[in-house]
Amino acid sequence: MTEPRIYFSAPNVDESDVKLVAETIRNGWIAPVGPELKLFEQQLIQQFGYPNLVLLNSGTSALHMAVKLAGIKPGDKVLVGSFTFISAANAVRYEGGVPVFMDSESATWNLDPDLLEQYLIKHSGTGNMPEAVIVTHIFGRPALICDIVAICDKFGIKLIEDAAEAVGSEYQGQTLGTFGDYGVISFNGNKLITTGGGGAIICKNSGDAEKVRFWSDQSKAQSAQYLHLELGYNYRLSNVLAGLGLSQLAKFDAFLKRKEAVHNYYLTELRSLDWLEPTSALSGSNHWTNPFLIKQEYLESINPDFIVQKLEEANIEARRFWRPLHLQPIYANTEFVGGGICENLFERGFCLPSGTALDSTQQERVVKALTDLR
Ligand SMILES: *Cc1c(COP(=O)(O)O)cnc(C)c1O
């Protein structure tokens, strides 16, 4: 008999979520406007200390708005950390920008500040400078963000933080998504808190937030005349989904604690596996997921595809790492700066089920499936 499926990052919803969504529907604001949207925005700002925040219908929409706010025009170059999900590069393309992919450093696996600085020194004054940088906090792991901020400031280029996976992660006590000119978070079904689909942009400047409200509502001029002077988008979040966001946010602290417990359990239980690279401590992560690396010398016999397949046989959903963007067929002809760091992570890495609803029996099953491998 097969055991019940263990999902990679199942949403954690209970009756309190159902109740609040039902109340939201009953109060009649079944639209991309309404009191729950306002309240969800206010509570996010209060809880995480975001300066300004606009809810949108996805993290990808938020990245697009950030690229637009950064003033990216057709042909403009944007440096993008290669080790991330596809959204960041696509958002650059939506505005006609040209992504240039950059390798990771090996400590946090995120965009390497040394490479960034070298690149900007090399291109400074050439008329071929990038206009912006997009750095992702991959798997919730904080990038070396203070170094990156300092470099962007020095060269006067805009910084966008993709904190889609990093809600509640911190760097030196400061919430991720608040370091750059613009930050992006996501409430997709697999993220730490979910609205089923949704996201937000964080802006340092309130004028920028107002621009996003305008663009995301079809750039409708303030009149009953349906007057449009600029290209607009329908990117607003539904008030019904904001209701779900509110009930999820109320459980955020408990979710974060659960993520940490799941993480610590894996670390303890998997420590003795000889083929697994010891995981070095990384402070500030929300442990959105649990990434592991296979030791280089074991790759001949154990690789990430093998692990995903073996866990699948036990009805457990594990995942490979994000395929670096410079290895994506759609971006095959795009410039890449760096060496083999993120390619090597991709060749050796896999992520284990990490949902906050994962219980200890399920986690034991995951650990057993891995220890049984050899
Ligand atoms: C989930 C995710 C996104 C996109 O968010 P959506 O809300 O799914 O559009 C962007 N970047 C990263 C790193 C993500 O994990």
XYZ file of C-alpha atoms and ligand atoms in Angstrom:
389
model
C 0.000 0.000 0.000
C 1.407 3.384 -0.892
C 1.586 5.919 1.872
C -0.196 9.275 1.539
C 1.615 11.855 -0.548
C 3.962 14.311 1.124
C 3.968 17.553 -0.847
C 6.956 19.808 -1.312
C 5.418 22.945 0.136
C 1.757 22.370 0.863
C -0.248 25.403 1.952
C -1.152 25.393 5.628
C -4.816 26.344 5.918
C -7.390 25.563 8.577
C -10.879 26.621 9.634
C -9.695 30.102 10.652
C -8.744 30.730 6.997
C -12.032 29.384 5.699
C -13.910 31.554 8.194
C -12.161 34.789 7.251
C -12.497 34.161 3.501
C -16.205 33.405 3.987
C -16.626 36.624 5.989
C -14.842 38.557 3.278
C -17.192 37.173 0.647
C -20.225 37.913 2.829
C -19.239 41.541 3.357
C -19.657 42.030 -0.379
C -16.242 43.357 -1.438
C -15.652 40.722 -4.107
C -13.406 42.939 -6.162
C -9.843 44.257 -6.315
C -10.869 46.925 -3.799
C -12.146 46.580 -0.248
C -11.394 46.802 3.469
C -9.460 43.522 3.686
C -6.930 44.781 1.138
C -6.323 47.922 3.198
C -6.030 45.969 6.416
C -3.704 43.338 4.913
C -1.424 46.093 3.597
C -1.380 47.870 6.962
C -0.672 44.689 8.884
C 2.161 43.641 6.580
C 3.740 47.073 7.010
C 3.308 46.891 10.764
C 4.629 43.353 11.145
C 7.717 43.611 8.944
C 8.506 47.320 8.957
C 8.122 47.840 5.222
C 8.263 51.562 4.359
C 5.520 51.437 1.663
C 3.778 48.422 0.225
C 1.317 47.772 -2.604
C -0.469 44.428 -2.880
C -0.533 42.917 -6.380
C -1.808 39.733 -7.989
C 1.620 38.012 -8.055
C 5.262 38.351 -7.196
C 5.975 38.353 -10.915
C 3.706 41.388 -11.413
C 5.554 43.067 -8.548
C 8.910 42.370 -10.251
C 7.552 43.854 -13.468
C 6.433 46.996 -11.639
C 9.849 47.249 -9.951
C 11.624 47.059 -13.307
C 9.295 49.744 -14.650
C 9.901 51.964 -11.614
C 13.642 51.531 -12.128
C 13.057 53.202 -15.480
C 14.198 50.289 -17.632
C 13.664 51.044 -21.309
C 14.194 48.869 -24.386
C 17.865 47.964 -24.691
C 18.778 48.860 -21.099
C 20.959 46.314 -19.321
C 19.897 44.822 -15.985
C 22.193 42.551 -13.959
C 20.304 39.546 -12.597
C 21.636 36.930 -10.190
C 21.497 33.772 -12.302
C 20.579 31.380 -9.509
C 16.862 32.111 -9.222
C 13.392 31.455 -10.553
C 12.624 32.717 -14.067
C 10.394 35.673 -13.017
C 13.218 38.174 -12.524
C 14.593 37.775 -16.042
C 11.129 37.784 -17.589
C 10.235 41.005 -15.778
C 13.258 42.689 -17.386
C 12.127 41.459 -20.804
C 8.562 42.768 -20.284
C 10.051 46.273 -20.473
C 12.375 45.409 -23.354
C 15.413 45.352 -21.066
C 18.384 43.060 -21.611
C 19.270 40.786 -18.693
C 22.923 40.047 -17.966
C 23.257 37.069 -15.658
C 25.726 36.987 -12.791
C 27.096 34.074 -10.781
C 26.594 33.402 -7.065
C 29.075 33.458 -4.196
C 29.436 30.160 -2.383
C 28.418 31.252 1.134
C 24.792 32.360 0.614
C 24.444 31.134 -3.029
C 23.180 34.571 -4.066
C 24.578 37.232 -6.406
C 28.294 37.722 -5.783
C 29.064 41.317 -4.715
C 32.709 41.009 -5.829
C 31.675 40.070 -9.355
C 29.164 42.910 -9.306
C 31.763 45.457 -8.317
C 34.292 44.213 -10.895
C 31.657 44.382 -13.615
C 30.617 47.905 -12.731
C 34.229 49.126 -12.517
C 34.910 47.605 -15.922
C 31.866 49.183 -17.565
C 31.828 52.475 -15.739
C 32.071 55.405 -18.154
C 31.694 53.193 -21.242
C 28.106 54.123 -22.048
C 27.333 50.439 -21.566
C 26.512 50.504 -17.860
C 23.601 48.484 -16.471
C 20.726 50.536 -15.108
C 19.705 48.175 -12.321
C 20.503 45.002 -10.394
C 18.065 42.287 -9.318
C 19.253 40.178 -6.403
C 17.269 37.197 -5.089
C 17.388 35.901 -1.525
C 17.250 32.316 -2.678
C 15.295 29.805 -0.561
C 14.901 32.580 2.042
C 18.694 32.802 2.542
C 19.815 36.419 2.926
C 22.203 37.629 0.218
C 25.234 39.741 1.193
C 22.831 42.613 0.849
C 24.742 45.378 2.660
C 27.722 44.929 0.331
C 25.410 44.954 -2.668
C 23.609 48.103 -1.489
C 26.944 49.888 -0.995
C 28.115 48.967 -4.505
C 24.839 50.025 -6.145
C 24.961 53.342 -4.255
C 28.556 53.937 -5.295
C 27.755 53.455 -8.975
C 24.299 55.056 -8.818
C 22.303 52.113 -10.093
C 18.922 50.906 -8.862
C 18.593 47.821 -6.688
C 15.635 45.435 -6.799
C 15.416 42.718 -4.136
C 13.501 39.584 -5.054
C 12.439 38.506 -1.574
C 9.602 36.317 -2.926
C 10.810 33.372 -0.851
C 12.173 35.458 1.998
C 9.188 36.982 3.788
C 10.335 37.386 7.369
C 14.010 36.642 6.654
C 16.409 39.200 8.064
C 19.904 40.506 7.525
C 21.455 41.969 10.664
C 17.997 42.392 12.145
C 16.496 44.205 9.150
C 13.705 42.615 7.087
C 14.680 41.561 3.579
C 12.951 43.503 0.841
C 13.675 46.812 2.600
C 17.319 47.233 1.572
C 16.889 47.968 -2.116
C 15.013 50.738 -3.905
C 12.295 48.140 -4.480
C 11.533 44.802 -2.875
C 9.244 42.022 -4.014
C 7.414 39.382 -1.981
C 5.069 36.596 -3.083
C 2.001 34.907 -1.604
C 1.925 32.095 -4.156
C 0.553 28.756 -2.921
C 3.996 27.383 -2.051
C 5.286 30.433 -0.169
C 5.468 30.974 3.582
C 2.067 32.628 3.773
C -0.282 32.313 0.849
C -3.254 34.039 -0.714
C -3.457 31.262 -3.297
C -1.769 33.689 -5.682
C -0.550 37.171 -4.936
C 2.385 39.355 -4.107
C 3.484 42.828 -3.180
C 6.015 45.473 -4.028
C 7.858 47.337 -1.298
C 8.991 50.869 -2.157
C 11.312 53.183 -0.219
C 9.493 56.147 -1.670
C 5.735 56.721 -1.304
C 5.538 58.371 -4.728
C 6.763 55.128 -6.289
C 4.083 53.175 -4.433
C 1.447 55.568 -5.791
C 2.741 55.022 -9.337
C 2.345 51.265 -8.907
C -1.238 51.729 -7.687
C -1.900 53.732 -10.844
C -0.209 51.383 -13.342
C -1.695 48.267 -11.760
C -5.209 49.711 -12.120
C -4.908 50.236 -15.901
C -3.416 53.722 -15.419
C -6.905 55.069 -15.059
C -6.870 58.858 -14.749
C -8.949 60.084 -11.796
C -12.207 60.625 -13.578
C -15.394 58.871 -14.537
C -14.443 59.380 -18.162
C -12.340 56.214 -18.645
C -9.424 58.350 -19.626
C -6.061 56.603 -20.094
C -2.890 58.559 -20.797
C -0.415 55.740 -20.159
C -0.123 52.003 -20.681
C -1.633 50.182 -17.709
C -2.023 46.701 -16.265
C -4.634 44.765 -14.344
C -2.316 43.649 -11.549
C -4.393 44.310 -8.425
C -5.021 41.637 -5.798
C -8.586 40.564 -5.090
C -10.070 41.632 -1.765
C -11.267 38.036 -1.258
C -7.665 36.851 -1.390
C -6.604 39.611 0.995
C -9.008 37.997 3.469
C -7.006 34.792 3.213
C -3.810 36.826 3.549
C -5.042 38.298 6.832
C -5.771 34.930 8.405
C -2.431 33.560 7.166
C -0.533 36.559 8.504
C -2.082 36.033 11.949
C -0.265 32.679 12.001
C 3.034 33.963 10.656
C 5.020 33.681 13.885
C 3.842 30.116 14.400
C 4.709 29.278 10.771
C 8.188 30.721 11.178
C 8.779 28.674 14.328
C 7.577 25.560 12.532
C 9.941 26.246 9.611
C 12.830 26.450 12.031
C 11.838 23.208 13.744
C 11.552 21.415 10.385
C 14.980 22.747 9.431
C 16.630 21.693 12.698
C 15.106 18.247 12.494
C 16.547 17.629 9.022
C 19.956 18.936 10.090
C 20.106 16.626 13.095
C 18.692 13.542 11.433
C 20.652 13.762 8.194
C 23.987 14.718 9.731
C 25.325 11.181 9.582
C 24.789 10.678 5.824
C 28.284 10.435 4.371
C 27.248 11.607 0.886
C 25.671 14.826 2.101
C 27.693 18.006 2.433
C 27.471 19.388 5.972
C 25.181 22.416 5.976
C 26.815 25.547 7.295
C 24.729 27.753 9.562
C 23.224 30.798 7.888
C 21.567 33.254 10.208
C 18.483 35.252 9.319
C 16.910 32.730 6.948
C 13.205 31.955 7.283
C 14.060 28.398 6.122
C 11.356 28.608 3.467
C 12.759 25.369 2.127
C 15.536 22.962 3.071
C 18.249 22.754 0.444
C 21.015 20.150 0.609
C 24.109 19.473 -1.478
C 25.496 16.098 -2.476
C 29.253 15.862 -1.991
C 31.061 16.232 -5.306
C 32.832 12.867 -4.987
C 29.515 11.000 -4.633
C 27.850 12.445 -7.732
C 28.667 9.382 -9.855
C 26.397 7.224 -7.708
C 23.952 9.758 -6.217
C 22.691 12.790 -8.097
C 19.718 15.122 -7.576
C 17.534 13.412 -10.215
C 18.128 10.063 -8.512
C 17.094 11.487 -5.148
C 13.966 13.129 -6.515
C 13.036 9.837 -8.204
C 13.731 7.698 -5.138
C 11.646 9.964 -2.914
C 8.924 9.934 -5.559
C 8.831 6.148 -5.236
C 8.062 6.686 -1.534
C 5.347 9.169 -2.595
C 7.376 12.143 -1.361
C 7.752 15.280 -3.449
C 11.310 16.637 -3.436
C 12.675 19.189 -5.924
C 15.865 20.029 -7.687
C 17.287 23.531 -7.299
C 16.226 26.282 -9.682
C 17.997 25.848 -12.996
C 20.312 28.873 -13.334
C 18.877 31.415 -15.750
C 21.918 31.356 -18.042
C 21.208 27.637 -18.598
C 17.595 28.258 -19.620
C 16.925 27.631 -23.322
C 14.904 30.861 -23.538
C 17.977 32.823 -22.330
C 20.612 30.786 -24.159
C 22.107 33.786 -25.964
C 22.318 36.013 -22.926
C 25.571 37.287 -21.428
C 26.730 35.477 -18.287
C 29.334 36.841 -15.905
C 31.147 34.526 -13.537
C 32.397 31.004 -13.122
C 30.797 27.719 -12.198
C 29.373 28.359 -8.741
C 25.642 28.308 -9.406
C 26.004 25.606 -12.086
C 27.697 23.437 -9.500
C 24.952 24.139 -6.953
C 22.403 23.097 -9.562
C 24.312 19.873 -10.276
C 24.529 18.922 -6.607
C 21.446 20.337 -4.918
C 17.981 19.220 -3.950
C 15.267 20.537 -1.627
C 13.227 18.523 0.832
C 9.541 18.947 1.727
C 9.336 21.936 4.049
C 5.723 23.027 4.382
C 4.635 24.358 7.749
C 1.881 21.730 7.828
C 4.436 18.924 7.584
C 4.098 16.803 10.736
C 6.763 14.812 12.529
C 5.589 11.450 11.151
C 5.883 12.795 7.622
C 9.319 14.194 8.339
C 10.408 10.823 9.706
C 9.304 9.261 6.427
C 11.406 11.736 4.434
C 14.452 11.048 6.586
C 13.947 7.299 6.342
C 13.665 7.444 2.542
C 17.020 9.241 2.437
C 18.813 7.024 4.936
C 17.533 3.938 3.054
C 19.152 5.157 -0.172
C 22.377 3.308 0.495
C 7.728 32.469 -6.327
C 8.831 33.298 -6.835
C 8.605 34.387 -7.696
C 7.290 34.663 -8.333
O 6.227 34.869 -7.507
P 4.765 34.581 -8.058
O 3.903 35.154 -6.990
O 4.635 33.102 -8.192
O 4.615 35.280 -9.360
C 9.679 35.171 -8.056
N 10.912 34.918 -7.626
C 11.179 33.874 -6.812
C 12.582 33.669 -6.344
C 10.160 33.013 -6.425
O 10.433 31.962 -5.647
